[in-house]
Short mmCIF file of C-alpha atoms and ligand atoms in Angstrom, two decimals:
data_model
loop_
_atom_site.label_atom_id
_atom_site.label_comp_id
_atom_site.label_asym_id
_atom_site.label_seq_id
_atom_site.Cartn_x
_atom_site.Cartn_y
_atom_site.Cartn_z
CA MET X 1209 -86.43 51.75 53.95
CA LYS X 1210 -85.83 54.21 56.74
CA VAL X 1211 -82.53 54.89 58.50
CA GLY X 1212 -81.88 52.10 60.97
CA GLU X 1213 -83.85 49.40 59.27
CA SER X 1214 -82.57 46.04 58.00
CA ALA X 1215 -83.97 43.92 55.29
CA TYR X 1216 -83.59 40.25 56.58
CA PRO X 1217 -84.90 37.84 53.93
CA THR X 1218 -87.64 35.62 55.16
CA SER X 1219 -89.28 32.48 54.06
CA ALA X 1220 -92.65 32.08 55.56
CA TRP X 1221 -94.64 33.47 52.86
CA HIS X 1222 -96.13 32.37 49.39
CA VAL X 1223 -97.12 33.89 46.20
CA ARG X 1224 -100.92 33.98 45.61
CA ASP X 1225 -102.81 33.54 42.34
CA ASP X 1226 -103.51 37.35 42.33
CA GLY X 1227 -99.84 38.20 42.52
CA ARG X 1228 -99.81 39.37 46.15
CA ILE X 1229 -97.44 37.65 48.55
CA GLN X 1230 -99.15 36.48 51.62
CA CYS X 1231 -97.35 36.10 55.09
CA ASP X 1232 -97.47 32.84 56.56
CA VAL X 1233 -96.12 33.75 60.10
CA CYS X 1234 -99.41 34.64 61.87
CA PRO X 1235 -103.29 33.87 61.38
CA ARG X 1236 -103.69 37.53 60.02
CA ALA X 1237 -102.39 36.18 56.49
CA CYS X 1238 -101.59 39.67 55.31
CA ALA X 1239 -101.35 39.77 51.43
CA LEU X 1240 -99.00 42.28 50.29
CA ASN X 1241 -98.30 44.34 47.04
CA GLU X 1242 -95.02 45.86 46.34
CA GLY X 1243 -93.68 48.08 49.30
CA GLN X 1244 -96.61 47.21 51.69
CA ARG X 1245 -96.14 46.29 55.13
CA GLY X 1246 -98.27 43.80 57.28
CA LEU X 1247 -100.35 44.73 60.26
CA CYS X 1248 -97.41 44.21 62.31
CA PHE X 1249 -95.58 46.84 60.45
CA VAL X 1250 -92.18 45.27 60.53
CA ARG X 1251 -92.62 42.70 57.78
CA GLN X 1252 -92.66 44.32 54.38
CA ARG X 1253 -92.84 43.02 50.75
CA GLN X 1254 -89.74 44.04 48.94
CA GLY X 1255 -89.81 42.71 45.33
CA GLU X 1256 -90.56 39.00 45.35
CA GLN X 1257 -90.17 38.32 48.85
CA ILE X 1258 -91.17 39.58 52.45
CA VAL X 1259 -88.37 40.94 54.52
CA LEU X 1260 -88.10 41.40 58.27
CA THR X 1261 -87.04 45.12 58.75
CA THR X 1262 -86.21 44.94 62.46
CA TYR X 1263 -83.53 41.96 62.29
CA GLY X 1264 -80.71 42.99 64.64
CA ARG X 1265 -82.33 46.19 65.91
CA SER X 1266 -83.81 46.45 69.41
CA SER X 1267 -85.90 49.08 71.18
CA GLY X 1268 -83.55 48.59 74.26
CA PHE X 1269 -82.14 46.09 76.59
CA CYS X 1270 -82.72 45.73 80.20
CA VAL X 1271 -81.81 43.27 83.02
CA ASP X 1272 -84.95 42.18 84.91
CA PRO X 1273 -85.94 39.64 87.42
CA ILE X 1274 -87.31 36.59 85.59
CA GLU X 1275 -90.45 36.89 87.92
CA LYS X 1276 -91.27 39.81 85.87
CA LYS X 1277 -91.91 38.10 82.71
CA PRO X 1278 -93.73 36.45 84.70
CA LEU X 1279 -92.04 33.05 85.20
CA ASN X 1280 -92.28 31.79 88.68
CA HIS X 1281 -91.05 28.15 88.10
CA PHE X 1282 -88.00 28.94 85.75
CA VAL X 1283 -84.73 29.52 87.61
CA PRO X 1284 -86.32 31.46 90.45
CA GLY X 1285 -84.63 34.61 91.48
CA SER X 1286 -82.32 34.92 88.43
CA SER X 1287 -81.88 37.68 86.13
CA VAL X 1288 -82.79 37.96 82.50
CA LEU X 1289 -81.58 40.09 79.77
CA SER X 1290 -84.70 41.49 78.23
CA PHE X 1291 -85.35 43.04 74.85
CA GLY X 1292 -87.83 43.82 72.17
CA THR X 1293 -88.13 45.43 68.81
CA ALA X 1294 -91.14 47.27 67.30
CA GLY X 1295 -94.51 46.41 66.10
CA CYS X 1296 -97.15 43.83 67.11
CA ASN X 1297 -99.47 41.54 65.22
CA LEU X 1298 -102.37 42.22 67.69
CA THR X 1299 -104.18 45.48 68.38
CA CYS X 1300 -105.11 45.22 71.91
CA ARG X 1301 -106.89 48.26 73.06
CA PHE X 1302 -105.56 47.86 76.53
CA CYS X 1303 -101.76 47.37 75.68
CA GLN X 1304 -99.51 48.06 78.35
CA ASN X 1305 -96.37 48.39 76.10
CA TRP X 1306 -98.15 50.44 73.31
CA ASP X 1307 -95.19 52.88 72.97
CA ILE X 1308 -93.15 49.95 71.56
CA SER X 1309 -95.68 47.67 69.98
CA LYS X 1310 -97.53 50.57 68.25
CA SER X 1311 -94.25 52.17 67.16
CA ARG X 1312 -94.21 53.08 63.52
CA GLU X 1313 -90.75 54.81 63.95
CA ILE X 1314 -87.97 52.30 63.31
CA ASP X 1315 -85.53 54.93 64.23
CA THR X 1316 -86.62 54.66 67.87
CA LEU X 1317 -84.82 51.27 67.55
CA ALA X 1318 -81.78 52.72 69.37
CA ASP X 1319 -79.67 49.74 69.98
CA ALA X 1320 -78.20 47.33 67.41
CA ALA X 1321 -77.07 43.80 68.35
CA SER X 1322 -76.23 40.39 66.65
CA PRO X 1323 -77.68 37.28 68.09
CA GLU X 1324 -74.22 36.29 69.29
CA ARG X 1325 -73.50 39.64 70.93
CA ILE X 1326 -76.64 39.39 72.78
CA ALA X 1327 -75.88 35.76 74.14
CA ALA X 1328 -72.37 36.91 75.02
CA THR X 1329 -73.60 39.95 76.87
CA ALA X 1330 -76.17 37.94 78.77
CA ALA X 1331 -73.40 35.52 80.00
CA ASP X 1332 -71.08 38.47 80.76
CA LEU X 1333 -73.71 40.05 83.05
CA GLY X 1334 -74.33 36.73 84.72
CA CYS X 1335 -77.95 36.48 83.28
CA ARG X 1336 -79.34 32.91 83.30
CA SER X 1337 -81.53 33.73 80.29
CA VAL X 1338 -82.50 36.27 77.52
CA ALA X 1339 -86.15 37.29 77.08
CA PHE X 1340 -88.04 38.18 73.83
CA THR X 1341 -90.42 40.64 75.48
CA TYR X 1342 -91.84 44.17 75.42
CA ASN X 1343 -93.45 43.35 72.09
CA ASP X 1344 -94.21 39.86 70.58
CA PRO X 1345 -91.29 37.68 69.10
CA THR X 1346 -93.79 35.95 66.76
CA ILE X 1347 -93.28 39.26 64.35
CA PHE X 1348 -89.51 39.01 64.70
CA TYR X 1349 -89.35 35.32 65.03
CA GLU X 1350 -86.12 34.88 62.72
CA TYR X 1351 -84.19 37.33 64.91
CA ALA X 1352 -85.48 35.66 68.14
CA ARG X 1353 -84.64 32.28 66.79
CA ASP X 1354 -81.20 32.80 65.75
CA THR X 1355 -80.67 34.67 69.28
CA ALA X 1356 -82.08 31.45 71.18
CA VAL X 1357 -79.59 29.24 68.93
CA ALA X 1358 -76.71 31.67 69.94
CA CYS X 1359 -77.89 31.48 73.62
CA ARG X 1360 -77.76 27.87 73.74
CA ALA X 1361 -74.35 27.76 72.33
CA ALA X 1362 -73.31 30.24 75.13
CA GLY X 1363 -75.04 28.34 77.84
CA VAL X 1364 -77.70 30.66 78.36
CA ARG X 1365 -81.46 29.95 78.08
CA SER X 1366 -83.97 31.91 76.29
CA VAL X 1367 -87.60 33.01 76.99
CA ALA X 1368 -90.47 34.14 74.66
CA VAL X 1369 -93.20 36.30 76.18
CA THR X 1370 -95.93 36.08 73.53
CA ALA X 1371 -99.68 36.21 72.74
CA GLY X 1372 -99.23 32.92 70.97
CA TYR X 1373 -100.90 34.03 67.74
CA MET X 1374 -98.57 32.24 65.43
CA LEU X 1375 -98.87 29.56 62.53
CA ALA X 1376 -97.62 26.07 62.99
CA GLN X 1377 -94.45 26.14 60.63
CA PRO X 1378 -92.68 29.37 62.01
CA ARG X 1379 -93.92 28.38 65.50
CA ALA X 1380 -92.04 25.07 65.40
CA ASP X 1381 -89.12 26.78 63.91
CA LEU X 1382 -88.85 29.23 66.90
CA TYR X 1383 -89.64 26.98 69.70
CA ALA X 1384 -87.38 24.31 68.87
CA HIS X 1385 -84.70 26.51 70.37
CA VAL X 1386 -86.63 28.35 73.15
CA ASP X 1387 -86.68 27.05 76.75
CA ALA X 1388 -89.50 28.85 78.43
CA ALA X 1389 -92.56 30.83 77.22
CA ASN X 1390 -95.07 32.94 78.96
CA VAL X 1391 -98.17 32.89 76.87
CA ASP X 1392 -100.89 35.46 77.13
CA LEU X 1393 -104.20 33.82 77.50
CA LYS X 1394 -106.00 37.30 77.28
CA ALA X 1395 -109.55 35.83 77.85
CA PHE X 1396 -111.54 32.86 77.34
CA ASN X 1397 -114.01 33.97 74.93
CA ASP X 1398 -113.67 34.57 71.11
CA ASP X 1399 -115.79 37.78 71.24
CA PHE X 1400 -113.26 39.42 73.53
CA TYR X 1401 -110.36 38.56 71.06
CA ARG X 1402 -112.24 39.76 68.20
CA ARG X 1403 -113.46 43.02 69.43
CA VAL X 1404 -110.59 44.02 71.83
CA CYS X 1405 -107.62 42.57 69.98
CA SER X 1406 -108.71 42.02 66.45
CA ALA X 1407 -107.72 38.32 66.85
CA ARG X 1408 -109.21 34.95 67.46
CA LEU X 1409 -108.98 32.53 70.57
CA ALA X 1410 -108.68 29.38 68.72
CA PRO X 1411 -105.23 29.65 67.30
CA VAL X 1412 -103.91 30.95 70.68
CA LEU X 1413 -105.25 27.70 72.48
CA GLU X 1414 -103.66 25.77 69.68
CA THR X 1415 -100.38 27.24 70.37
CA ILE X 1416 -100.59 26.77 74.13
CA GLU X 1417 -101.58 22.99 73.66
CA TYR X 1418 -98.67 22.65 71.15
CA LEU X 1419 -96.06 24.08 73.45
CA VAL X 1420 -97.37 22.11 76.54
CA ARG X 1421 -97.90 18.66 75.09
CA GLU X 1422 -95.65 18.62 72.12
CA THR X 1423 -92.47 20.46 73.21
CA PRO X 1424 -90.17 20.46 76.09
CA VAL X 1425 -90.58 24.28 76.42
CA TRP X 1426 -91.62 25.29 79.95
CA VAL X 1427 -94.84 27.21 79.85
CA GLU X 1428 -96.67 29.55 82.16
CA LEU X 1429 -99.81 31.58 81.17
CA THR X 1430 -100.82 35.15 82.03
CA THR X 1431 -104.17 36.57 82.07
CA LEU X 1432 -104.60 40.51 82.65
CA VAL X 1433 -107.86 40.66 84.32
CA ILE X 1434 -109.97 43.68 83.14
CA PRO X 1435 -112.99 44.65 85.17
CA GLY X 1436 -116.27 43.98 83.23
CA LEU X 1437 -114.56 42.34 80.22
CA ASN X 1438 -112.92 38.93 81.20
CA ASP X 1439 -113.58 38.66 85.12
CA SER X 1440 -116.72 36.81 85.40
CA ASP X 1441 -116.80 33.77 87.61
CA ALA X 1442 -118.21 31.77 84.51
CA GLU X 1443 -115.43 32.59 82.10
CA LEU X 1444 -112.56 32.25 84.78
CA ASP X 1445 -114.22 28.88 85.76
CA ALA X 1446 -114.37 27.70 82.05
CA MET X 1447 -110.77 28.91 81.31
CA THR X 1448 -109.21 27.07 84.28
CA GLN X 1449 -111.20 23.99 83.63
CA TRP X 1450 -109.73 23.93 80.17
CA VAL X 1451 -106.30 24.41 81.57
CA LEU X 1452 -106.67 21.40 83.78
CA GLU X 1453 -108.47 19.29 81.23
CA ARG X 1454 -106.05 20.03 78.32
CA LEU X 1455 -102.74 20.98 79.87
CA GLY X 1456 -102.88 19.32 83.31
CA PRO X 1457 -102.54 20.72 86.70
CA ASP X 1458 -98.94 21.78 86.69
CA VAL X 1459 -98.99 24.92 84.26
CA PRO X 1460 -98.68 27.97 86.48
CA LEU X 1461 -101.40 30.63 85.89
CA HIS X 1462 -100.85 34.21 86.61
CA PHE X 1463 -103.82 36.64 87.06
CA THR X 1464 -102.35 40.26 86.78
CA ALA X 1465 -103.74 43.60 87.41
CA PHE X 1466 -104.87 45.83 84.77
CA HIS X 1467 -104.34 49.57 84.65
CA PRO X 1468 -105.99 52.02 82.32
CA ASP X 1469 -103.81 52.65 79.32
CA TYR X 1470 -103.54 53.22 75.61
CA LYS X 1471 -107.29 53.15 74.20
CA MET X 1472 -108.74 51.76 77.19
CA ARG X 1473 -108.80 54.47 79.85
CA ASP X 1474 -112.49 54.05 80.49
CA ARG X 1475 -111.95 50.94 82.87
CA PRO X 1476 -111.02 51.05 86.42
CA PRO X 1477 -107.72 49.34 87.70
CA THR X 1478 -108.39 45.65 88.67
CA PRO X 1479 -109.16 45.38 92.31
CA PRO X 1480 -106.87 43.16 94.28
CA GLN X 1481 -109.75 41.06 95.40
CA THR X 1482 -110.66 40.24 91.84
CA LEU X 1483 -107.36 38.66 91.26
CA THR X 1484 -107.71 36.66 94.58
CA ARG X 1485 -111.06 35.33 93.22
CA ALA X 1486 -109.53 34.25 90.01
CA ARG X 1487 -106.85 32.53 91.73
CA GLY X 1488 -109.27 30.85 94.14
CA ILE X 1489 -111.34 29.63 91.14
CA ALA X 1490 -108.33 28.20 89.55
CA LEU X 1491 -107.08 26.35 92.82
CA ARG X 1492 -110.62 25.04 93.47
CA ASN X 1493 -110.62 23.54 89.80
CA GLY X 1494 -107.62 21.65 90.68
CA VAL X 1495 -104.67 23.95 89.01
CA HIS X 1496 -101.64 23.51 91.40
CA TYR X 1497 -100.04 26.78 90.90
CA ALA X 1498 -102.02 29.99 90.55
CA TYR X 1499 -100.77 33.48 91.28
CA THR X 1500 -101.79 37.05 91.67
CA GLY X 1501 -99.64 39.72 89.72
CA ASN X 1502 -98.73 43.29 89.64
CA VAL X 1503 -99.81 43.74 93.24
CA HIS X 1504 -98.30 43.21 96.57
CA ASP X 1505 -99.80 40.08 97.75
CA ARG X 1506 -97.41 37.74 99.54
CA GLY X 1507 -100.03 34.82 99.80
CA GLY X 1508 -101.16 35.04 96.16
CA GLY X 1509 -97.54 35.52 94.76
CA SER X 1510 -95.94 32.66 96.65
CA THR X 1511 -95.69 28.85 95.61
CA THR X 1512 -97.16 26.28 97.66
CA CYS X 1513 -96.17 22.77 97.48
CA PRO X 1514 -99.16 20.54 96.22
CA GLY X 1515 -97.86 17.61 98.31
CA CYS X 1516 -97.73 19.11 101.81
CA ALA X 1517 -99.02 22.62 101.46
CA VAL X 1518 -95.97 24.38 102.75
CA THR X 1519 -94.84 27.48 101.20
CA VAL X 1520 -91.84 26.59 99.31
CA ILE X 1521 -91.23 29.94 97.65
CA GLU X 1522 -92.12 33.07 99.21
CA ARG X 1523 -92.64 36.13 97.05
CA ASP X 1524 -93.49 39.64 97.50
CA TRP X 1525 -94.10 41.00 93.99
CA TYR X 1526 -90.65 40.38 92.32
CA THR X 1527 -88.62 39.63 95.55
CA LEU X 1528 -88.17 36.12 96.90
CA GLY X 1529 -88.29 35.57 100.59
CA ALA X 1530 -88.15 32.09 102.32
CA TYR X 1531 -87.02 29.36 99.82
CA ARG X 1532 -87.61 25.54 100.61
CA LEU X 1533 -86.73 23.72 97.59
CA SER X 1534 -83.69 21.63 96.77
CA ASP X 1535 -81.38 22.60 94.07
CA ASP X 1536 -83.33 20.45 91.68
CA GLY X 1537 -86.87 21.70 92.66
CA HIS X 1538 -88.02 19.29 95.39
CA CYS X 1539 -89.93 20.35 98.42
CA THR X 1540 -87.60 20.20 101.35
CA SER X 1541 -90.45 19.13 103.77
CA CYS X 1542 -92.07 16.22 101.85
CA GLY X 1543 -89.73 15.60 98.79
CA THR X 1544 -92.55 16.40 96.15
CA ALA X 1545 -91.23 17.54 92.74
CA ILE X 1546 -92.30 21.14 92.00
CA ALA X 1547 -93.08 21.57 88.19
CA GLY X 1548 -90.48 23.75 86.32
CA VAL X 1549 -86.96 24.39 85.59
CA PHE X 1550 -84.73 24.46 88.77
CA ASP X 1551 -81.08 24.73 88.42
CA GLY X 1552 -79.29 25.17 91.57
CA PRO X 1553 -79.96 27.26 94.72
CA ALA X 1554 -82.33 30.24 94.45
CA GLN X 1555 -80.73 33.17 92.75
CA SER X 1556 -81.05 36.76 94.43
CA TRP X 1557 -81.30 39.37 91.71
CA GLY X 1558 -84.30 40.76 93.48
CA ALA X 1559 -86.52 43.28 91.90
CA ARG X 1560 -83.93 45.54 90.41
CA ARG X 1561 -84.21 46.76 86.75
CA MET X 1562 -81.10 47.61 84.93
CA PRO X 1563 -80.81 49.13 81.56
CA VAL X 1564 -78.00 47.91 79.28
CA GLN X 1565 -76.80 49.64 76.07
CA LEU X 1566 -75.32 46.88 73.90
CA ALA X 1567 -73.91 49.26 71.52
CA GLN X 1568 -71.70 50.78 74.04
CA ARG X 1569 -70.47 47.34 75.37
S1 LIG S 2222 -96.51 38.34 60.92
FE1 LIG S 2222 -97.17 40.68 60.32
S2 LIG S 2222 -97.13 40.56 58.07
FE2 LIG S 2222 -97.12 38.43 58.82
S3 LIG S 2222 -99.37 37.95 58.81
FE3 LIG S 2222 -98.76 38.41 60.97
S4 LIG S 2222 -99.34 40.60 60.97
FE4 LIG S 2222 -99.08 40.21 58.72
#
C-alpha cells in the first residue's frame, strides 16, 4: 500500500471456485488474486478480502453551484460541497475529468476527511448539500454512503454524480442514504458503451429505472453530446422516448457540450445548435424539462412551467435570473407544481467556485 492510502474492509465480494475473489460492486466483476487491483484501481485484494484504498481520502474539495452537477430542480441556486477520490470503473475515451478518474497516484489524494468532518464543513459553509463527483462514487461507495449518513444527521443533503454502472446490492446500500443523483446516460446504443467506455448500456438503464421508480432519490440525466457518435436524430428520439415511457415526463434531461479531451481529440466541440436540436426532440416527445448545458443559452438553460409555459427559473449557465416559484416549487402564475426538491426561496450562490482544504480547517 502506498503512502496516503487506507485499507477499508469491504463486503461486496465473494470467493470463486478458482480461489480468486470477485468484486460485486459493478458489472465488471473483477476477479482478483492476492495484491491485484480491479479496473477501477482503488479496490484491491489484500489477503482474504477486498479493501477500498481511498476511504477518507479526497482529490480535493470545492464549493460549487448545484447547477454545475448539473441539477436544475434540486434546491436551485444553492451551493454544494463537492469532492471526489481517484479512479473510475469506466474507461470513457472522452473523459472530461481524466486527471482524477485515471489517476494511479493515490498520493495525489491531498486532502483527508472523515464523513463527519465533511458533513460538518458543509454545514459550516452554508452548503445545502455534499456531492460525490469528479469521479464516480460507485467505486468508493462505502465512503460516499457513510458521508451521506453523516450529512443526513447534520441536516445536509447529499448528491451522487454517477454513470450508474453498479450492481443491485451496493446500489441499494448507497442510495438508501442519498437525496439526489445526476446519472450519465452517455448514449442510447450498446455499441457506444462497449467501444467508447468498455461498458454496457443495459445496467445503466436498470440503475436509472431503479432510482426513479423504486426510490425517493431525485434524478436528473445528462448526455454529453459528441458529434458523430451519439447525436443522430434517431438515437436522440429513441433515448427520449424511452425516458418518457419508462420514467415519465418529469425527469429533467441535460444535453451538454463535449470538448476534445483525453483520448478523444479528433472530434470537434459540440455545436450549440446540436444541443438545441437534442432539446427540441426531447420536448417534442413530451419530456417536460430538457436543457442545454456547458453553453450560454438562456432559453435552453431555463425552466418553463409545463402548465402555462411561463419561464419559472431563468438561467444563464450557472447563474439564476428571474425566479417565479413559491418556496415549495409551485409556479406563481398558474400554481402548477414543478417536479423536484424545492426548499424555501431561491439561493444565490451564483457561478462561483471556491476550493476548500479540509485538512486546514
Ligand atoms: S468496482 Fe472496481 S474492482 Fe469492483 S468490479 Fe468494478 S471495476 Fe472491478
